[in-house]
Amino acid sequence: MHTDPGPYYDWARLLTLLGRPLAATAPPGAPLIAIHPGWEANPQPLAPCDRHPGAPARPANFLPLRTHPDPEAPLLGPGCLHDTTGRATAGQRYATAGRTGEWTAIWYDGRRAWLHDPGHAPTTAPVRGPAVRPRRDRTPVWGRAYPDPGAYPAGTAAPAAVPLAHLDTGQRYACGGPAPTVHRTDAATTVTATEPHLVIQLGHRIGYVRAADVELLPA
């Protein structure tokens, strides 16, 4: 997935200008949170990688994610400019997975990820919204919501889709609602799915799950 406009773009300010500021919409302890680290109060450094030399700490739009609730615990990702495996960006919504001291855990790419979220200076906001819970272990998550193979007419090959990830029971993910499941294979053929899919916030990117594979939890 793309990372532009990058870690130094103030999403919270843009949303405020659009009349949709980041704010709590649920009481403390709600099962969903929105990432809301602030701006000036959230300086984050970038590690060097590839051809980018890294950068010193400056106001940023993301929170780094760690393997354990400890500031010295390893980051989930490399922590560099184009890291898409170990940070949560302002405005993204996640299902909570625990709380220890000043740390909140979220479900992220099939695992618990920890972010610093002290009560005296919270970096998240509790929000209302739907979520999904896998009905079984190894529930596949897809990068595109292709129609099921049986929906393709004779002579039209269904695309070979490989799951992005697999989710286990007990995990929960914020849900963005139904996904459009129409595939235009060529100028003359449009295939519509017979199995509905749902959009979820998987990690840095969104993913798609078959509605039959998950339980939809109310807002």
C-alpha positions as YAML, in Angstrom:
chain: A
units: angstrom
residues:
- id: 1
  name: MET
  ca: [0.00, 0.00, 0.00]
- id: 2
  name: HIS
  ca: [1.10, 3.57, -0.55]
- id: 3
  name: THR
  ca: [2.40, 5.63, 2.34]
- id: 4
  name: ASP
  ca: [1.94, 9.05, 0.74]
- id: 5
  name: PRO
  ca: [1.58, 11.78, 1.74]
- id: 6
  name: GLY
  ca: [3.88, 10.34, 4.39]
- id: 7
  name: PRO
  ca: [4.41, 10.49, 8.14]
- id: 8
  name: TYR
  ca: [4.70, 14.27, 8.36]
- id: 9
  name: TYR
  ca: [1.26, 15.14, 6.97]
- id: 10
  name: ASP
  ca: [-1.16, 16.49, 9.58]
- id: 11
  name: TRP
  ca: [-4.27, 14.40, 8.94]
- id: 12
  name: ALA
  ca: [-5.98, 15.68, 12.10]
- id: 13
  name: ARG
  ca: [-5.75, 19.27, 10.88]
- id: 14
  name: LEU
  ca: [-7.18, 18.33, 7.49]
- id: 15
  name: LEU
  ca: [-10.12, 16.51, 9.08]
- id: 16
  name: THR
  ca: [-10.79, 19.52, 11.30]
- id: 17
  name: LEU
  ca: [-10.82, 21.81, 8.25]
- id: 18
  name: LEU
  ca: [-13.31, 19.43, 6.62]
- id: 19
  name: GLY
  ca: [-15.61, 19.67, 9.63]
- id: 20
  name: ARG
  ca: [-14.96, 16.11, 10.80]
- id: 21
  name: PRO
  ca: [-12.40, 16.48, 13.60]
- id: 22
  name: LEU
  ca: [-10.96, 13.46, 15.34]
- id: 23
  name: ALA
  ca: [-12.83, 13.13, 18.63]
- id: 24
  name: ALA
  ca: [-14.17, 10.57, 21.06]
- id: 25
  name: THR
  ca: [-17.64, 9.28, 20.18]
- id: 26
  name: ALA
  ca: [-17.85, 6.54, 22.82]
- id: 27
  name: PRO
  ca: [-17.13, 6.31, 26.56]
- id: 28
  name: PRO
  ca: [-13.69, 5.30, 27.86]
- id: 29
  name: GLY
  ca: [-13.05, 1.59, 27.58]
- id: 30
  name: ALA
  ca: [-14.96, 1.21, 24.31]
- id: 31
  name: PRO
  ca: [-13.85, -1.75, 22.17]
- id: 32
  name: LEU
  ca: [-12.86, 0.51, 19.26]
- id: 33
  name: ILE
  ca: [-10.38, 3.38, 19.22]
- id: 34
  name: ALA
  ca: [-9.29, 5.97, 16.69]
- id: 35
  name: ILE
  ca: [-5.62, 6.90, 16.51]
- id: 36
  name: HIS
  ca: [-5.35, 10.51, 17.71]
- id: 37
  name: PRO
  ca: [-1.79, 11.31, 18.77]
- id: 38
  name: GLY
  ca: [-1.95, 15.06, 18.34]
- id: 39
  name: TRP
  ca: [0.72, 16.82, 16.34]
- id: 40
  name: GLU
  ca: [3.17, 19.02, 18.21]
- id: 41
  name: ALA
  ca: [3.02, 16.65, 21.17]
- id: 42
  name: ASN
  ca: [3.89, 13.63, 19.01]
- id: 43
  name: PRO
  ca: [7.49, 13.87, 17.76]
- id: 44
  name: GLN
  ca: [8.63, 10.61, 16.16]
- id: 45
  name: PRO
  ca: [12.02, 9.74, 14.62]
- id: 46
  name: LEU
  ca: [12.50, 7.68, 11.47]
- id: 47
  name: ALA
  ca: [15.12, 4.97, 11.20]
- id: 48
  name: PRO
  ca: [17.40, 4.79, 8.13]
- id: 49
  name: CYS
  ca: [16.57, 2.18, 5.49]
- id: 50
  name: ASP
  ca: [16.98, 1.68, 1.76]
- id: 51
  name: ARG
  ca: [18.09, 5.00, 0.28]
- id: 52
  name: HIS
  ca: [16.51, 7.14, 3.01]
- id: 53
  name: PRO
  ca: [18.90, 8.31, 5.73]
- id: 54
  name: GLY
  ca: [16.25, 8.54, 8.42]
- id: 55
  name: ALA
  ca: [15.17, 11.67, 10.27]
- id: 56
  name: PRO
  ca: [15.30, 13.10, 13.78]
- id: 57
  name: ALA
  ca: [12.18, 13.31, 15.90]
- id: 58
  name: ARG
  ca: [9.65, 15.85, 14.64]
- id: 59
  name: PRO
  ca: [5.84, 16.14, 14.79]
- id: 60
  name: ALA
  ca: [4.33, 13.13, 13.00]
- id: 61
  name: ASN
  ca: [0.94, 11.60, 12.27]
- id: 62
  name: PHE
  ca: [1.63, 8.07, 13.51]
- id: 63
  name: LEU
  ca: [2.25, 5.99, 16.62]
- id: 64
  name: PRO
  ca: [4.94, 3.29, 16.55]
- id: 65
  name: LEU
  ca: [3.74, -0.20, 17.45]
- id: 66
  name: ARG
  ca: [5.74, -2.54, 19.66]
- id: 67
  name: THR
  ca: [5.69, -6.24, 20.42]
- id: 68
  name: HIS
  ca: [5.23, -5.68, 24.17]
- id: 69
  name: PRO
  ca: [4.08, -2.82, 26.43]
- id: 70
  name: ASP
  ca: [7.56, -1.46, 26.99]
- id: 71
  name: PRO
  ca: [9.35, 1.50, 25.36]
- id: 72
  name: GLU
  ca: [12.40, -0.73, 24.83]
- id: 73
  name: ALA
  ca: [10.42, -3.57, 23.21]
- id: 74
  name: PRO
  ca: [11.10, -4.22, 19.50]
- id: 75
  name: LEU
  ca: [9.07, -2.32, 16.94]
- id: 76
  name: LEU
  ca: [6.74, -4.39, 14.78]
- id: 77
  name: GLY
  ca: [8.27, -2.86, 11.67]
- id: 78
  name: PRO
  ca: [11.56, -1.25, 10.64]
- id: 79
  name: GLY
  ca: [10.47, 2.23, 11.73]
- id: 80
  name: CYS
  ca: [11.60, 3.87, 8.50]
- id: 81
  name: LEU
  ca: [9.97, 6.29, 6.07]
- id: 82
  name: HIS
  ca: [7.92, 3.73, 4.13]
- id: 83
  name: ASP
  ca: [7.16, 1.39, 7.04]
- id: 84
  name: THR
  ca: [3.76, -0.23, 6.50]
- id: 85
  name: THR
  ca: [4.12, -3.01, 9.06]
- id: 86
  name: GLY
  ca: [4.53, -1.32, 12.41]
- id: 87
  name: ARG
  ca: [2.70, 1.94, 12.89]
- id: 88
  name: ALA
  ca: [-0.83, 3.28, 13.29]
- id: 89
  name: THR
  ca: [-1.76, 6.56, 11.60]
- id: 90
  name: ALA
  ca: [-4.04, 9.35, 12.79]
- id: 91
  name: GLY
  ca: [-7.68, 8.64, 12.00]
- id: 92
  name: GLN
  ca: [-7.34, 4.88, 11.57]
- id: 93
  name: ARG
  ca: [-9.65, 2.76, 13.71]
- id: 94
  name: TYR
  ca: [-8.70, -0.43, 15.50]
- id: 95
  name: ALA
  ca: [-10.24, -2.92, 17.90]
- id: 96
  name: THR
  ca: [-8.59, -2.94, 21.30]
- id: 97
  name: ALA
  ca: [-6.86, -6.10, 22.51]
- id: 98
  name: GLY
  ca: [-5.85, -5.19, 26.06]
- id: 99
  name: ARG
  ca: [-4.54, -2.54, 28.39]
- id: 100
  name: THR
  ca: [-1.45, -2.54, 30.65]
- id: 101
  name: GLY
  ca: [-0.32, 0.56, 32.52]
- id: 102
  name: GLU
  ca: [0.15, 3.35, 29.99]
- id: 103
  name: TRP
  ca: [-0.10, 0.99, 27.02]
- id: 104
  name: THR
  ca: [-3.03, -0.06, 24.83]
- id: 105
  name: ALA
  ca: [-2.98, -3.15, 22.61]
- id: 106
  name: ILE
  ca: [-4.77, -3.31, 19.28]
- id: 107
  name: TRP
  ca: [-5.38, -6.15, 16.84]
- id: 108
  name: TYR
  ca: [-3.06, -5.47, 13.92]
- id: 109
  name: ASP
  ca: [-2.25, -7.81, 11.04]
- id: 110
  name: GLY
  ca: [-3.27, -10.90, 12.99]
- id: 111
  name: ARG
  ca: [-1.44, -10.12, 16.23]
- id: 112
  name: ARG
  ca: [-1.46, -7.87, 19.29]
- id: 113
  name: ALA
  ca: [0.42, -4.63, 18.82]
- id: 114
  name: TRP
  ca: [1.14, -2.20, 21.64]
- id: 115
  name: LEU
  ca: [1.08, 1.60, 21.51]
- id: 116
  name: HIS
  ca: [1.87, 4.15, 24.20]
- id: 117
  name: ASP
  ca: [-1.43, 5.68, 25.34]
- id: 118
  name: PRO
  ca: [-1.07, 7.23, 28.82]
- id: 119
  name: GLY
  ca: [-4.22, 8.29, 30.62]
- id: 120
  name: HIS
  ca: [-2.89, 11.78, 31.36]
- id: 121
  name: ALA
  ca: [-2.04, 12.37, 27.67]
- id: 122
  name: PRO
  ca: [-4.06, 9.89, 25.57]
- id: 123
  name: THR
  ca: [-3.00, 9.19, 22.00]
- id: 124
  name: THR
  ca: [-6.26, 7.47, 21.03]
- id: 125
  name: ALA
  ca: [-9.95, 8.31, 21.24]
- id: 126
  name: PRO
  ca: [-12.73, 5.79, 22.02]
- id: 127
  name: VAL
  ca: [-15.20, 5.60, 19.14]
- id: 128
  name: ARG
  ca: [-18.39, 3.86, 18.14]
- id: 129
  name: GLY
  ca: [-18.53, 1.64, 15.10]
- id: 130
  name: PRO
  ca: [-19.00, -1.92, 13.86]
- id: 131
  name: ALA
  ca: [-16.35, -4.60, 14.15]
- id: 132
  name: VAL
  ca: [-15.94, -8.18, 12.97]
- id: 133
  name: ARG
  ca: [-14.83, -11.32, 14.79]
- id: 134
  name: PRO
  ca: [-13.62, -14.42, 12.89]
- id: 135
  name: ARG
  ca: [-15.86, -17.47, 13.21]
- id: 136
  name: ARG
  ca: [-12.92, -19.86, 12.94]
- id: 137
  name: ASP
  ca: [-9.15, -19.92, 13.05]
- id: 138
  name: ARG
  ca: [-7.26, -19.25, 9.83]
- id: 139
  name: THR
  ca: [-9.99, -17.01, 8.42]
- id: 140
  name: PRO
  ca: [-8.55, -15.56, 5.18]
- id: 141
  name: VAL
  ca: [-8.24, -11.83, 4.51]
- id: 142
  name: TRP
  ca: [-8.00, -10.74, 0.89]
- id: 143
  name: GLY
  ca: [-6.38, -7.77, -0.81]
- id: 144
  name: ARG
  ca: [-9.30, -7.41, -3.22]
- id: 145
  name: ALA
  ca: [-12.95, -8.39, -2.93]
- id: 146
  name: TYR
  ca: [-13.15, -10.57, -6.01]
- id: 147
  name: PRO
  ca: [-16.40, -12.42, -6.71]
- id: 148
  name: ASP
  ca: [-16.37, -16.08, -5.75]
- id: 149
  name: PRO
  ca: [-15.14, -18.43, -8.52]
- id: 150
  name: GLY
  ca: [-18.62, -19.83, -9.08]
- id: 151
  name: ALA
  ca: [-19.89, -16.40, -10.12]
- id: 152
  name: TYR
  ca: [-17.73, -16.34, -13.28]
- id: 153
  name: PRO
  ca: [-19.42, -17.51, -16.48]
- id: 154
  name: ALA
  ca: [-18.10, -20.42, -18.47]
- id: 155
  name: GLY
  ca: [-15.04, -19.44, -20.44]
- id: 156
  name: THR
  ca: [-14.07, -16.62, -18.06]
- id: 157
  name: ALA
  ca: [-11.28, -17.51, -15.67]
- id: 158
  name: ALA
  ca: [-11.56, -16.40, -12.07]
- id: 159
  name: PRO
  ca: [-8.45, -14.54, -10.84]
- id: 160
  name: ALA
  ca: [-6.04, -16.47, -8.67]
- id: 161
  name: ALA
  ca: [-6.42, -14.73, -5.32]
- id: 162
  name: VAL
  ca: [-3.97, -15.37, -2.47]
- id: 163
  name: PRO
  ca: [-4.89, -14.31, 1.08]
- id: 164
  name: LEU
  ca: [-2.99, -11.37, 2.57]
- id: 165
  name: ALA
  ca: [-3.29, -12.80, 6.07]
- id: 166
  name: HIS
  ca: [-5.25, -15.17, 8.26]
- id: 167
  name: LEU
  ca: [-7.18, -14.23, 11.39]
- id: 168
  name: ASP
  ca: [-7.97, -16.40, 14.41]
- id: 169
  name: THR
  ca: [-10.97, -16.54, 16.70]
- id: 170
  name: GLY
  ca: [-10.79, -14.07, 19.56]
- id: 171
  name: GLN
  ca: [-9.44, -11.29, 17.36]
- id: 172
  name: ARG
  ca: [-11.55, -8.30, 16.33]
- id: 173
  name: TYR
  ca: [-11.15, -5.70, 13.60]
- id: 174
  name: ALA
  ca: [-12.86, -2.40, 12.87]
- id: 175
  name: CYS
  ca: [-15.29, -2.77, 9.97]
- id: 176
  name: GLY
  ca: [-15.83, -0.22, 7.24]
- id: 177
  name: GLY
  ca: [-19.03, -1.80, 5.92]
- id: 178
  name: PRO
  ca: [-19.87, -3.82, 2.80]
- id: 179
  name: ALA
  ca: [-17.35, -3.96, -0.02]
- id: 180
  name: PRO
  ca: [-18.28, -3.56, -3.69]
- id: 181
  name: THR
  ca: [-17.72, -6.96, -5.26]
- id: 182
  name: VAL
  ca: [-17.88, -6.37, -8.98]
- id: 183
  name: HIS
  ca: [-15.06, -7.45, -11.30]
- id: 184
  name: ARG
  ca: [-14.89, -6.13, -14.85]
- id: 185
  name: THR
  ca: [-12.77, -8.75, -16.57]
- id: 186
  name: ASP
  ca: [-12.82, -7.04, -19.96]
- id: 187
  name: ALA
  ca: [-14.84, -4.52, -21.94]
- id: 188
  name: ALA
  ca: [-17.72, -6.96, -22.36]
- id: 189
  name: THR
  ca: [-17.80, -8.95, -19.11]
- id: 190
  name: THR
  ca: [-18.74, -7.76, -15.62]
- id: 191
  name: VAL
  ca: [-18.98, -10.32, -12.83]
- id: 192
  name: THR
  ca: [-20.98, -9.60, -9.68]
- id: 193
  name: ALA
  ca: [-20.31, -11.53, -6.50]
- id: 194
  name: THR
  ca: [-22.92, -13.76, -4.92]
- id: 195
  name: GLU
  ca: [-21.03, -13.82, -1.59]
- id: 196
  name: PRO
  ca: [-20.85, -10.43, 0.17]
- id: 197
  name: HIS
  ca: [-17.55, -9.14, 1.56]
- id: 198
  name: LEU
  ca: [-16.77, -6.66, 4.34]
- id: 199
  name: VAL
  ca: [-14.00, -4.07, 4.57]
- id: 200
  name: ILE
  ca: [-11.79, -4.24, 7.67]
- id: 201
  name: GLN
  ca: [-8.83, -2.27, 9.01]
- id: 202
  name: LEU
  ca: [-6.29, -5.07, 8.93]
- id: 203
  name: GLY
  ca: [-3.10, -3.19, 9.79]
- id: 204
  name: HIS
  ca: [-1.67, -0.22, 7.93]
- id: 205
  name: ARG
  ca: [-3.91, -1.20, 5.03]
- id: 206
  name: ILE
  ca: [-7.50, -2.33, 4.68]
- id: 207
  name: GLY
  ca: [-8.46, -5.90, 3.81]
- id: 208
  name: TYR
  ca: [-11.56, -7.80, 2.79]
- id: 209
  name: VAL
  ca: [-13.25, -10.77, 4.48]
- id: 210
  name: ARG
  ca: [-16.18, -12.87, 3.37]
- id: 211
  name: ALA
  ca: [-19.20, -11.89, 5.43]
- id: 212
  name: ALA
  ca: [-19.98, -15.56, 6.06]
- id: 213
  name: ASP
  ca: [-16.54, -16.06, 7.66]
- id: 214
  name: VAL
  ca: [-17.01, -13.46, 10.40]
- id: 215
  name: GLU
  ca: [-19.49, -12.32, 13.01]
- id: 216
  name: LEU
  ca: [-20.50, -8.68, 12.56]
- id: 217
  name: LEU
  ca: [-20.54, -6.95, 15.94]
- id: 218
  name: PRO
  ca: [-22.87, -3.95, 16.30]
- id: 219
  name: ALA
  ca: [-21.65, -0.38, 16.67]
...
